[in-house]
Amino acid sequence: MSVVIATLLYLGLGVFVIGCVYWVWRYASIPAPLNMPTMPAPTTRCGVALRILRETVLFESLFKASKWTWIFGWLFHASLLFVVLCHLRFFVDPVWGWVNVISPYSRYAGIVLFFSLAGLLLRRIVIARVRYISVPSDYLMLLMLMCLAGSGLLMRYKYYIDLYTLRNFALGLGSFSFNVLPPSAMLLVHLLMVAVLLLVFPISKLTHAIGVFFSPSRNQRDNTRAKRYVNRWDS
Amino acid sequence: MVNNTDKKSFITPDASVKLSIPEIEESASKHLAPFKASAEHQAALGFPDRLIDNWKDVAIEKLGELSGKYRGLRVYLDSCVNCGACTDKCHYFLGTGDPKNMPVARQNLMRKVYRRYYTFAGRTVPWLVGAEDLTEEVLDDWYTYFNQCSQCRRCSVYCPYGIDTAEVSMAAREIMDTIGVGQKYSNEVIGKVHKLGNNLGLPGPALANTLEGLEEDVLEETGVAVKFPLDQKDADILLVTPSADFFAEPHVDGLIGYAKVLHQAGISWTFSSTASEAANFGLFIGSYDNMQQIASRIKDAALELNVKRIVFGECGHAWRVAYNYLNTLAGPFDFLDPKYPMPQHIVEVTYDLIQQGRLHLDASANDDKRVTFHDSCNIARASGMAGIKGGQLSVPRDVLKTVCNHFYDMRSNTIGEATFCCGGGGGLLTDDLLELRVKGALPRMQALQELHDKHNITHMAAMCAICKSQFAKVLPYYGFEMDQIISVHQLVGDALVMQR
């Protein structure tokens, strides 16, 4: 079993990494013929970096748009990041000090993660406008992440697993040695969902994580009068 | 709901209630498609004169070509997560309730086709990701709903990834033009610019005549011989203004304002008979080539007339093209005086002159007016001014406050970067879309009504030819008078004390 799961995880990771590199390369290789930031826009590179930082860390535009979507969306992304960082304790040896500091809080972050996803799902079902634009994959994506978070929480609170064995398995992945997995259906669900998430990332709307950095309305400067903007395909 | 007393067959929404999000009503504005371009108008722009036989293949290929040519389009088509942040931001949705006027739903009309033919998931499991084949019904929806977008970019302000529906609708219109389905209003206008130099099809001699008439009017009214020069070589400034300024109301009073300001400042300037139009409808139809040709006329005229500066009159999308695109499309402009930005907006020129104390202004001349300001979408969200962040919002207000003692702003989520489109931008200022224009103006009318109830507003100033024409038409539907829309430079001109 551990070989099957490990293979799936390698495959997922491979697709994820290659996919992300592909999209970065693809977007970078397409010209942006005209300067069209959404104004008012920063005039310097540094200003653009700050704007994108505010977008990716604080979700500034979403905050302007809809407070509920912002709360659920921001909590989801923030708690996911937090939980993923806490998982480093399975993968690094010896465990970094700061990971030890934050790890105990992952039990709470996991709950936030699950309920923010539930909030996003509820919103998608309840608000007629959002229901109108939703397609099956929008719901499935949320359900998949809820499975991921839910199985993790169940292992944390109810169906305990042997973390020492799990850590051995995880550490082994780095050196292609397939150590045994603790026997747990929850864990299988959890790891399967991780693999699925990694696999669908580059072929789904999840590429927004890359697109946001290439969006001309956010990453261009308001400087056309100071410096002529040249179109790559018009010379 | 208020029933219109005239013969119009639709009901004008009620602007006296607070802005609220409507219930979605499927196909509420499906019947509002603009007239299609005739064979003649299509041919004049080099587009097929009717729907070509293999339109499906050509459209799909064009979609692929454009998504490989415009990074924005590609990122926008890929990145949407259907979060719904934009769903209540479009004035056409707020005015009609048609769900396909929600920005994401509008984009999805193209996105579903893009997914079907150009993404792995859409090709293998279309039902899962909402991918669909391009069919006649889809094309009909494209024509209807991509011509119900005024490309005002309000949705892009609120999108967490900055997805700009304007770019998507421009691409859609370009694809439709390529297969022979053009929109009459835009394509007819572009034909006139190419042929005669301006959108109204006003030939040089008629323009000269009009300008002479204006000189007589101003002389009679003020006793000062203010000139409206045409094709005057070696002038300092080439003034490029929307052709509506030459005779439409209230535009022409703005034009008189520009002339008075330049006259008082003692700056020599001229119009050009070949570049007698600031507007660039090439933007609206997403045609880089048309946009570039129209922009190049201005450079040619500047070279021919040997001017030192280029200044644009009050126009929204023209200022977007001028500010952000002109140098890219037709540059470099290194023959102009480097002391001045290229190009400049007339309100920046006036602002500078005020700062330098070169204009004597008496705001009490406008004491009979209580004024607010409508931020035009392309100025607010797609351009800048005066080299200061947000200058496009602050400069016109500073000028207005200098020339009016009674100035009030509308509710903050309806102005500035959040401004609502007038309802007639992006190539929709045509009477075959009147119902859409009236309904699309609802959010602006609500904000105006609210401010009017509080401060008894008499006039709304704007600096965009489309906004002015649109409001002159739709204000009466909401119980206002058509002359309550006014040019910024009319107020400047009226406050200006003519000293020579």
XYZ file of C-alpha atoms in Angstrom:
735
model
C 0.000 0.000 0.000
C 2.704 2.442 0.911
C 4.285 1.923 -2.513
C 0.978 2.762 -4.243
C 0.424 5.879 -2.143
C 4.029 6.942 -2.525
C 3.826 6.508 -6.297
C 0.658 8.602 -6.412
C 2.302 11.305 -4.356
C 5.401 11.338 -6.574
C 3.189 11.514 -9.631
C 1.139 14.334 -8.098
C 4.211 16.263 -7.108
C 5.751 15.775 -10.542
C 2.628 16.970 -12.354
C 2.317 19.879 -9.931
C 5.897 21.069 -10.351
C 6.063 20.559 -14.116
C 2.625 22.118 -14.516
C 3.526 25.192 -12.507
C 6.770 25.667 -14.393
C 4.853 25.277 -17.651
C 2.314 27.981 -16.755
C 4.968 30.413 -15.580
C 6.829 29.859 -18.842
C 3.628 30.046 -20.925
C 2.391 33.297 -19.428
C 5.845 34.850 -19.543
C 6.157 33.938 -23.224
C 2.892 35.590 -24.281
C 3.374 39.276 -25.042
C 1.428 41.985 -23.233
C 1.002 44.350 -26.176
C -0.436 47.343 -24.344
C -0.118 48.957 -20.939
C -3.417 48.562 -19.158
C -3.157 48.477 -15.353
C -6.382 49.113 -13.509
C -5.931 52.685 -12.329
C -4.994 54.275 -10.046
C -1.859 52.154 -10.399
C 1.657 52.336 -8.967
C 4.281 54.157 -11.024
C 7.301 52.100 -9.920
C 8.309 48.418 -9.904
C 8.445 48.572 -6.139
C 4.910 49.919 -6.073
C 3.769 47.063 -8.314
C 5.441 44.531 -6.013
C 3.571 46.026 -3.080
C 0.286 45.975 -4.989
C 0.691 42.293 -5.829
C 1.788 41.574 -2.272
C -1.403 43.198 -0.982
C -3.436 41.188 -3.491
C -1.826 37.864 -2.627
C -1.474 38.333 1.121
C -4.498 40.444 2.002
C -6.781 39.849 -1.019
C -7.242 43.603 -1.291
C -9.571 43.641 -4.311
C -11.753 40.869 -2.948
C -12.043 42.821 0.289
C -13.412 45.751 -1.710
C -15.824 43.458 -3.505
C -17.502 41.280 -0.920
C -16.755 41.021 2.793
C -18.234 37.539 3.209
C -16.356 36.062 0.287
C -13.262 37.785 1.582
C -13.608 36.407 5.108
C -14.172 32.820 3.969
C -11.672 33.031 1.130
C -8.944 34.642 3.173
C -9.408 32.329 6.156
C -9.325 29.337 3.833
C -6.061 30.337 2.167
C -4.410 31.495 5.392
C -5.340 28.405 7.376
C -4.335 26.134 4.493
C -0.908 27.754 4.400
C -0.617 27.451 8.178
C -1.598 23.797 8.203
C 0.765 22.979 5.332
C 3.637 24.633 7.204
C 2.766 22.627 10.310
C 3.034 19.462 8.197
C 6.727 20.190 7.734
C 7.272 18.394 11.006
C 6.682 15.176 9.092
C 9.190 15.972 6.400
C 12.258 17.587 7.994
C 14.622 16.017 10.448
C 15.411 17.461 12.880
C 12.225 19.528 12.978
C 12.889 23.263 12.666
C 12.288 25.219 15.839
C 9.577 27.470 14.443
C 7.678 24.475 13.101
C 7.605 23.066 16.621
C 6.284 26.387 17.863
C 3.370 26.581 15.418
C 2.506 22.870 15.198
C 0.274 22.698 18.276
C -2.006 25.299 16.732
C -2.698 23.294 13.604
C -5.574 21.599 15.435
C -7.356 24.948 15.497
C -6.226 26.024 12.044
C -7.668 22.768 10.690
C -11.064 23.647 12.094
C -10.882 27.117 10.568
C -9.867 25.517 7.276
C -12.814 23.142 7.271
C -15.422 25.719 8.204
C -14.149 28.400 5.833
C -14.522 25.830 3.038
C -18.001 25.026 4.300
C -18.757 28.743 4.218
C -17.574 28.997 0.623
C -19.678 25.983 -0.316
C -22.747 27.321 1.439
C -22.306 30.661 -0.309
C -22.105 28.919 -3.665
C -25.360 27.088 -2.980
C -27.361 29.799 -1.237
C -26.644 32.925 -3.278
C -28.533 32.672 -6.555
C -25.987 34.733 -8.491
C -23.106 32.521 -7.421
C -25.140 29.349 -7.960
C -25.859 30.540 -11.498
C -22.164 30.746 -12.394
C -21.102 27.547 -10.615
C -20.168 24.405 -12.546
C -19.702 20.874 -11.140
C -15.951 21.279 -10.712
C -16.493 24.330 -8.478
C -18.426 22.196 -5.992
C -16.142 19.187 -6.338
C -13.078 21.305 -5.686
C -14.549 22.483 -2.389
C -15.708 18.975 -1.450
C -12.269 17.596 -2.221
C -10.626 20.157 0.036
C -13.214 19.493 2.745
C -12.403 15.773 2.532
C -8.747 16.643 2.863
C -9.290 18.891 5.860
C -11.975 16.647 7.397
C -9.887 13.479 7.268
C -6.999 15.370 8.823
C -9.191 16.662 11.611
C -10.625 13.209 12.305
C -7.132 11.827 12.702
C -6.341 14.698 15.026
C -9.393 14.396 17.216
C -10.807 10.890 16.952
C -9.104 8.235 14.877
C -5.563 8.689 16.157
C -2.742 7.288 14.094
C 0.834 6.456 14.918
C 2.624 9.689 14.030
C 6.070 8.126 14.471
C 5.375 5.580 11.732
C 3.832 8.249 9.534
C 6.886 10.450 9.954
C 9.095 7.540 9.000
C 7.054 7.062 5.833
C 7.206 10.764 4.989
C 10.925 11.063 5.623
C 11.481 7.953 3.522
C 9.858 9.594 0.511
C 12.881 11.863 0.197
C 15.203 8.919 -0.300
C 12.799 6.692 -2.264
C 12.576 4.187 0.570
C 9.000 3.071 0.997
C 8.448 2.670 4.713
C 5.167 1.297 6.025
C 2.171 3.526 6.544
C 0.210 3.402 9.795
C -2.983 1.384 9.159
C -5.744 4.004 8.870
C -8.546 4.513 6.375
C -8.610 8.197 7.245
C -4.958 8.508 6.378
C -5.531 6.836 3.020
C -8.322 9.272 2.222
C -6.140 12.140 3.363
C -3.153 11.166 1.235
C -5.299 10.315 -1.754
C -6.826 13.791 -1.622
C -3.345 15.325 -1.442
C -2.391 13.447 -4.587
C -5.600 14.495 -6.358
C -5.085 18.116 -5.354
C -1.552 18.101 -6.742
C -2.700 16.369 -9.931
C -5.576 18.715 -10.751
C -3.752 21.885 -9.758
C -2.157 22.669 -13.131
C -5.163 21.601 -15.219
C -7.841 23.507 -13.347
C -8.850 26.916 -12.105
C -6.283 26.475 -9.338
C -3.761 28.008 -11.740
C -5.166 31.324 -10.557
C -2.318 31.092 -8.037
C 0.058 31.651 -10.961
C -2.200 33.856 -13.076
C -2.505 36.464 -10.355
C 1.165 37.342 -10.797
C 0.798 37.760 -14.563
C -2.382 39.812 -14.626
C -1.641 42.998 -16.613
C -4.310 44.918 -14.722
C -2.304 44.359 -11.555
C 1.343 43.976 -12.553
C 1.810 46.883 -14.933
C 2.935 50.391 -14.041
C 1.347 53.759 -14.664
C 4.399 55.157 -16.437
C 3.629 55.332 -20.149
C 4.215 59.054 -20.412
C 7.626 58.779 -18.732
C 8.738 55.748 -20.724
C 7.470 54.529 -24.074
C 5.794 51.142 -23.745
C 6.896 48.964 -26.646
C 4.749 46.153 -28.017
C 6.781 43.025 -28.709
C 4.725 41.975 -31.725
C 4.564 45.383 -33.327
C 8.126 46.119 -34.335
C -41.209 51.172 -11.065
C -42.164 54.283 -12.951
C -44.031 54.017 -16.214
C -42.780 56.215 -18.976
C -45.276 58.597 -20.406
C -43.812 58.518 -23.878
C -44.160 55.735 -26.392
C -41.143 53.678 -25.290
C -42.011 50.053 -24.759
C -39.936 49.464 -21.650
C -40.194 50.542 -18.067
C -37.592 52.912 -16.702
C -36.328 51.649 -13.344
C -36.921 53.749 -10.254
C -33.874 55.781 -9.273
C -35.362 57.107 -6.053
C -34.793 53.873 -4.147
C -31.433 52.924 -2.709
C -29.126 50.898 -4.930
C -29.815 47.223 -4.413
C -28.815 43.994 -6.115
C -31.638 42.705 -8.316
C -32.928 39.142 -8.373
C -31.590 37.368 -11.412
C -34.042 37.197 -14.264
C -32.997 34.868 -17.066
C -32.895 36.478 -20.551
C -34.132 39.845 -19.240
C -32.014 41.695 -21.788
C -31.661 39.006 -24.434
C -33.768 41.035 -26.855
C -31.290 43.918 -26.740
C -28.782 43.173 -29.473
C -27.519 46.109 -31.534
C -27.967 46.299 -35.298
C -25.418 44.329 -37.259
C -22.967 46.062 -39.546
C -23.980 46.078 -43.201
C -21.862 44.436 -45.865
C -20.582 47.851 -46.869
C -19.467 48.831 -43.340
C -17.763 45.487 -42.874
C -15.951 45.652 -46.188
C -14.686 49.173 -45.471
C -12.723 47.806 -42.500
C -11.495 44.748 -44.371
C -13.823 42.343 -42.526
C -15.913 39.686 -44.323
C -19.216 41.232 -45.404
C -21.366 38.348 -44.145
C -21.086 35.329 -41.854
C -18.515 33.170 -43.587
C -19.235 29.500 -44.286
C -16.535 28.000 -42.087
C -17.143 30.545 -39.314
C -16.831 27.985 -36.523
C -13.327 26.879 -37.461
C -12.160 30.426 -38.121
C -13.597 31.695 -34.823
C -11.984 28.901 -32.818
C -8.675 29.465 -34.555
C -8.891 33.205 -33.941
C -9.609 32.596 -30.268
C -6.453 30.515 -30.044
C -4.474 33.156 -31.905
C -5.648 35.972 -29.622
C -5.013 34.010 -26.443
C -1.455 33.514 -27.657
C -1.047 37.194 -28.531
C -2.542 38.918 -25.504
C -1.190 37.788 -22.150
C -4.080 39.497 -20.393
C -6.725 37.579 -22.306
C -5.001 34.248 -21.668
C -4.525 34.875 -17.936
C -8.101 36.102 -17.623
C -9.550 33.070 -19.409
C -7.523 30.665 -17.253
C -7.642 32.264 -13.831
C -11.304 32.813 -12.977
C -12.419 30.670 -10.024
C -16.105 31.630 -10.275
C -15.864 33.290 -6.844
C -18.675 35.682 -7.692
C -17.005 38.850 -6.378
C -17.899 40.653 -9.606
C -21.483 39.439 -9.901
C -23.065 42.600 -8.477
C -20.641 45.140 -9.957
C -21.871 45.675 -13.525
C -24.307 48.532 -14.139
C -26.013 46.523 -16.876
C -26.669 43.675 -14.464
C -27.869 46.086 -11.786
C -30.147 47.735 -14.344
C -31.504 44.637 -16.115
C -31.108 41.675 -13.731
C -30.054 39.507 -16.671
C -27.548 37.027 -15.195
C -25.484 37.038 -18.394
C -24.689 40.645 -17.578
C -22.836 39.541 -14.483
C -19.184 40.041 -15.509
C -18.154 36.456 -14.804
C -21.146 35.081 -16.691
C -20.364 37.371 -19.610
C -16.747 36.151 -19.632
C -17.898 32.556 -19.279
C -19.651 32.816 -22.642
C -16.161 32.903 -24.124
C -14.426 30.914 -21.402
C -16.618 27.845 -21.979
C -15.590 27.776 -25.637
C -11.940 28.410 -24.792
C -12.048 25.547 -22.294
C -13.681 23.198 -24.787
C -11.052 23.650 -27.459
C -7.934 24.797 -25.659
C -7.738 23.149 -22.221
C -7.071 19.559 -21.203
C -10.023 19.407 -18.804
C -12.431 21.016 -21.277
C -11.435 18.617 -24.053
C -11.683 15.480 -21.899
C -14.476 16.203 -19.396
C -16.383 19.238 -20.706
C -19.446 18.701 -18.487
C -17.294 18.867 -15.369
C -15.734 22.264 -16.022
C -18.579 23.942 -17.894
C -16.922 23.691 -21.317
C -19.163 23.927 -24.387
C -18.930 23.653 -28.138
C -19.190 26.784 -30.214
C -22.687 26.703 -31.710
C -25.014 29.170 -33.367
C -26.774 29.735 -30.032
C -23.452 30.503 -28.391
C -22.567 32.911 -31.191
C -25.925 34.647 -30.719
C -25.207 35.017 -27.034
C -21.754 36.384 -27.851
C -23.216 38.989 -30.162
C -25.877 40.038 -27.700
C -23.951 40.047 -24.453
C -20.500 41.126 -25.637
C -22.348 44.095 -27.103
C -23.909 44.740 -23.701
C -20.518 45.422 -22.119
C -19.367 49.031 -22.084
C -15.800 47.954 -21.296
C -15.799 50.229 -18.259
C -13.544 47.915 -16.195
C -15.494 48.349 -12.970
C -15.527 44.575 -12.490
C -11.744 44.412 -12.835
C -11.351 46.649 -9.776
C -13.077 44.041 -7.619
C -11.658 40.870 -9.152
C -9.037 39.252 -6.933
C -6.991 38.565 -10.089
C -7.822 41.792 -11.878
C -9.731 39.949 -14.612
C -10.882 42.624 -17.017
C -14.102 41.831 -18.874
C -13.310 44.682 -21.261
C -10.418 42.657 -22.695
C -12.653 39.622 -23.104
C -15.402 41.573 -24.846
C -12.865 43.269 -27.114
C -11.478 39.861 -28.109
C -15.005 38.556 -28.698
C -15.838 41.478 -30.952
C -12.623 40.990 -32.897
C -13.404 37.313 -33.382
C -16.938 38.172 -34.533
C -15.645 40.812 -36.957
C -13.244 38.226 -38.340
C -16.090 35.844 -39.193
C -18.265 38.611 -40.616
C -20.520 39.561 -37.697
C -19.808 43.198 -36.909
C -21.691 45.764 -34.891
C -23.137 48.540 -37.037
C -22.544 51.563 -34.839
C -18.841 50.993 -34.111
C -17.873 49.754 -37.546
C -19.738 52.506 -39.370
C -18.049 55.126 -37.187
C -14.591 53.651 -37.747
C -15.236 53.734 -41.484
C -15.968 57.460 -41.246
C -12.772 58.172 -39.305
C -10.690 56.387 -41.894
C -12.434 58.218 -44.724
C -12.997 61.730 -43.381
C -10.928 62.041 -40.220
C -13.730 62.093 -37.664
C -16.564 60.003 -36.278
C -19.295 62.319 -37.476
C -18.141 62.285 -41.067
C -17.631 66.037 -41.013
C -15.509 67.100 -44.016
C -12.801 69.786 -43.675
C -14.734 72.701 -45.208
C -17.765 72.018 -42.992
C -15.505 71.977 -39.971
C -13.955 75.318 -40.968
C -17.441 76.730 -41.306
C -18.492 75.468 -37.885
C -15.419 76.948 -36.236
C -15.997 80.320 -37.888
C -19.527 80.281 -36.535
C -18.200 79.586 -33.050
C -15.791 82.525 -33.310
C -18.715 84.800 -34.140
C -20.799 83.448 -31.264
C -18.050 83.943 -28.710
C -17.232 87.423 -30.011
C -20.874 88.385 -29.737
C -21.209 86.962 -26.248
C -17.942 88.168 -24.683
C -16.705 90.946 -26.960
C -13.390 89.140 -27.226
C -12.066 87.747 -30.493
C -11.331 84.179 -29.385
C -9.972 82.173 -32.296
C -10.739 78.571 -33.220
C -7.815 77.904 -35.577
C -7.814 75.040 -38.061
C -4.708 73.595 -39.731
C -2.536 76.458 -38.519
C 1.096 75.498 -39.033
C 3.687 76.045 -36.296
C 1.086 76.442 -33.554
C 2.275 75.341 -30.112
C -0.550 72.913 -29.476
C -2.442 70.473 -31.651
C -5.804 70.080 -29.934
C -7.475 66.763 -30.665
C -11.012 66.594 -29.432
C -14.035 64.335 -29.910
C -15.924 65.576 -32.950
C -19.142 65.805 -30.926
C -17.505 68.870 -29.358
C -17.958 70.726 -32.648
C -21.720 70.956 -32.403
C -23.428 68.571 -29.978
C -24.907 69.908 -26.742
C -23.541 70.233 -24.099
C -20.185 69.365 -25.681
C -19.777 72.541 -27.704
C -19.870 74.737 -24.602
C -16.905 72.738 -23.350
C -15.105 73.374 -26.612
C -15.693 77.104 -26.188
C -14.239 76.705 -22.705
C -11.014 75.158 -24.068
C -10.659 77.974 -26.601
C -11.205 80.652 -23.958
C -8.619 79.101 -21.632
C -5.978 78.823 -24.362
C -6.784 82.348 -25.559
C -6.385 83.813 -22.069
C -3.148 81.922 -21.510
C -1.846 83.295 -24.792
C -0.945 79.861 -26.117
C -1.135 79.331 -29.866
C -3.035 76.219 -30.854
C -4.848 74.582 -33.714
C -7.204 71.826 -34.732
C -6.336 69.552 -37.604
C -8.817 68.769 -40.361
C -7.306 65.311 -40.855
C -7.124 64.411 -37.169
C -10.367 66.118 -36.212
C -11.356 63.333 -33.842
C -9.979 62.182 -30.513
C -12.180 59.106 -30.253
C -10.688 55.783 -31.250
C -13.392 53.169 -31.692
C -10.719 50.681 -32.728
C -10.426 50.094 -28.983
C -14.074 49.093 -28.670
C -13.888 46.406 -31.344
C -10.556 45.117 -30.043
C -8.848 45.772 -33.354
C -5.207 46.635 -32.837
C -4.807 47.502 -36.513
C -7.724 49.899 -36.620
C -6.682 51.463 -33.340
C -3.164 51.950 -34.670
C -4.316 53.492 -37.950
C -6.570 55.927 -36.119
C -3.800 56.815 -33.668
C -1.299 57.352 -36.470
C -3.422 60.129 -38.003
C -2.679 62.191 -34.931
C 1.060 61.760 -35.239
C 0.912 62.587 -38.943
C -1.094 65.735 -38.246
C 1.313 66.814 -35.478
C 4.264 66.370 -37.844
C 2.557 68.136 -40.702
C 1.489 71.105 -38.590
C 4.865 71.229 -36.836
C 3.359 71.599 -33.361
C 5.232 71.318 -30.055
C 2.563 69.648 -27.944
C -0.505 67.410 -28.349
C -3.490 68.071 -26.101
C -6.684 66.009 -25.932
C -10.136 67.407 -25.323
C -12.733 65.995 -22.965
C -13.160 62.368 -23.981
C -12.948 59.204 -21.907
C -11.791 56.284 -24.002
C -9.804 58.665 -26.211
C -7.840 59.676 -23.161
C -7.245 56.034 -22.311
C -5.877 55.385 -25.784
C -3.927 58.639 -25.726
C -2.463 58.274 -22.262
C -1.608 54.603 -22.321
C -1.490 53.508 -25.955
C -0.670 56.420 -28.275
C 3.068 56.276 -27.710
C 3.055 52.506 -28.194
C 0.829 52.580 -31.281
C 2.249 55.599 -33.107
C 5.387 56.648 -31.219
C 7.974 57.728 -30.617
C 6.961 61.365 -30.418
C 10.475 62.711 -29.925
C 9.790 65.636 -32.269
C 7.573 67.265 -29.645
C 8.717 69.599 -26.870
C 10.049 67.284 -24.121
C 9.146 69.849 -21.460
C 5.539 68.724 -21.684
C 4.105 65.260 -21.186
C 2.925 63.531 -24.376
C 0.008 63.705 -24.633
C -1.678 66.107 -22.259
C -5.324 66.394 -21.337
C -6.993 69.798 -21.612
C -7.969 69.650 -17.958
C -4.298 69.172 -17.057
C -3.424 72.242 -19.112
C -6.121 74.257 -17.337
C -5.004 72.885 -13.975
C -1.387 73.924 -14.637
C -2.471 77.398 -15.732
C -4.533 77.768 -12.551
C -1.546 76.667 -10.444
C 0.621 79.236 -12.192
C -1.977 81.935 -11.617
C -2.314 82.568 -15.336
C -6.120 82.459 -15.378
C -8.373 84.947 -13.663
C -11.358 82.931 -12.479
C -14.468 84.161 -10.766
C -16.336 81.221 -9.294
C -19.357 83.372 -8.452
C -20.245 83.238 -12.150
C -21.384 79.675 -11.421
C -23.201 80.504 -8.184
C -26.513 79.592 -9.784
C -25.268 76.018 -10.080
C -24.854 73.254 -7.535
C -22.511 70.820 -9.184
C -21.380 67.227 -8.897
C -18.876 65.312 -11.023
C -19.302 62.054 -12.905
C -15.987 60.177 -13.183
C -15.869 58.716 -16.667
C -14.842 55.065 -16.552
C -11.935 55.197 -18.967
C -10.481 58.251 -17.274
C -10.915 56.937 -13.735
C -9.850 53.327 -14.276
C -7.678 53.352 -17.370
C -5.619 56.539 -17.362
C -3.747 59.002 -15.222
C -3.206 62.742 -14.986
C -0.710 65.308 -13.803
C 1.840 62.663 -12.793
C 0.238 62.159 -9.414
C -1.392 58.938 -8.257
C -5.125 59.345 -8.667
C -4.588 62.632 -10.530
C -7.320 61.641 -12.981
C -9.743 61.846 -10.043
C -8.323 64.811 -8.141
C -7.355 67.171 -10.980
C -10.855 67.614 -12.450
C -12.275 68.027 -8.944
C -9.655 70.646 -8.060
C -10.504 72.530 -11.232
C -14.250 72.280 -10.544
C -13.843 73.487 -6.964
C -11.873 76.449 -8.278
C -14.607 77.475 -10.691
C -17.705 76.512 -8.643
C -18.530 77.495 -5.085
C -21.058 74.697 -4.691
C -19.465 71.339 -5.410
C -20.600 68.032 -3.922
C -19.483 64.463 -4.538
C -21.823 61.510 -4.958
C -21.655 58.464 -2.665
C -18.068 57.173 -2.454
C -18.767 53.686 -3.842
C -20.111 55.253 -7.047
C -17.198 57.597 -7.867
C -13.439 57.423 -8.280
C -12.155 53.949 -9.124
C -15.623 52.616 -8.199
C -17.402 54.938 -10.624
C -20.378 53.639 -12.561
C -20.372 53.839 -16.316
C -22.836 56.305 -17.852
C -24.382 53.298 -19.623
C -23.377 54.281 -23.156
C -19.648 53.575 -23.392
C -17.693 50.951 -25.304
C -19.529 51.395 -28.613
C -23.059 51.140 -27.203
C -24.052 54.773 -27.712
C -26.581 53.913 -30.350
C -30.331 54.284 -30.341
C -30.925 50.627 -31.183
C -29.658 49.951 -27.643
C -31.667 52.709 -25.982
C -33.407 50.429 -23.502
C -30.076 48.996 -22.400
C -28.607 52.496 -22.102
C -31.467 53.712 -19.948
C -31.322 50.675 -17.680
C -27.529 50.716 -17.530
C -27.621 54.310 -16.294
C -29.627 53.268 -13.235
C -26.784 53.076 -10.672
C -25.486 56.503 -11.674
C -28.992 57.937 -11.633
C -29.590 56.516 -8.161
C -26.412 58.131 -6.845
C -27.343 61.404 -8.515
C -30.897 61.285 -7.193
C -29.633 60.629 -3.679
C -27.251 63.595 -3.825
C -29.917 65.740 -5.424
C -32.306 64.986 -2.564
C -29.654 66.100 -0.096
C -28.093 69.121 -1.832
C -30.475 70.096 -4.591
C -27.886 69.419 -7.292
C -28.529 71.346 -10.493
C -25.754 70.021 -12.725
C -23.557 67.005 -13.208
C -20.254 67.777 -14.915
C -18.401 65.231 -17.021
C -15.418 65.221 -19.319
C -16.265 62.551 -21.834
C -18.177 63.044 -25.064
C -19.935 59.694 -24.741
C -21.004 60.369 -21.151
C -22.366 63.757 -22.170
C -24.371 62.414 -25.107
C -25.608 59.480 -23.063
C -26.760 61.588 -20.117
C -28.380 64.199 -22.357
C -30.448 61.305 -23.681
C -31.222 59.344 -20.515
C -31.542 62.034 -17.836
C -35.125 62.825 -18.926
C -36.112 59.171 -18.440
C -35.273 59.596 -14.769
C -37.068 62.889 -14.303
C -34.089 65.181 -14.783
C -33.584 67.709 -17.570
C -31.301 66.908 -20.490
C -29.276 70.096 -19.920
C -28.315 69.090 -16.389
C -25.286 67.359 -17.862
C -22.545 69.858 -18.501
C -18.922 69.976 -19.696
C -16.199 70.638 -17.144
C -14.822 73.310 -19.454
C -18.158 75.014 -19.798
C -17.941 75.769 -16.089
C -14.313 76.845 -16.521
C -15.197 79.037 -19.499
C -18.096 80.659 -17.674
C -15.939 81.488 -14.648
C -13.083 82.811 -16.738
C -12.729 86.589 -16.636
C -11.680 87.547 -20.141
C -8.935 90.147 -19.883
C -7.970 90.457 -23.510
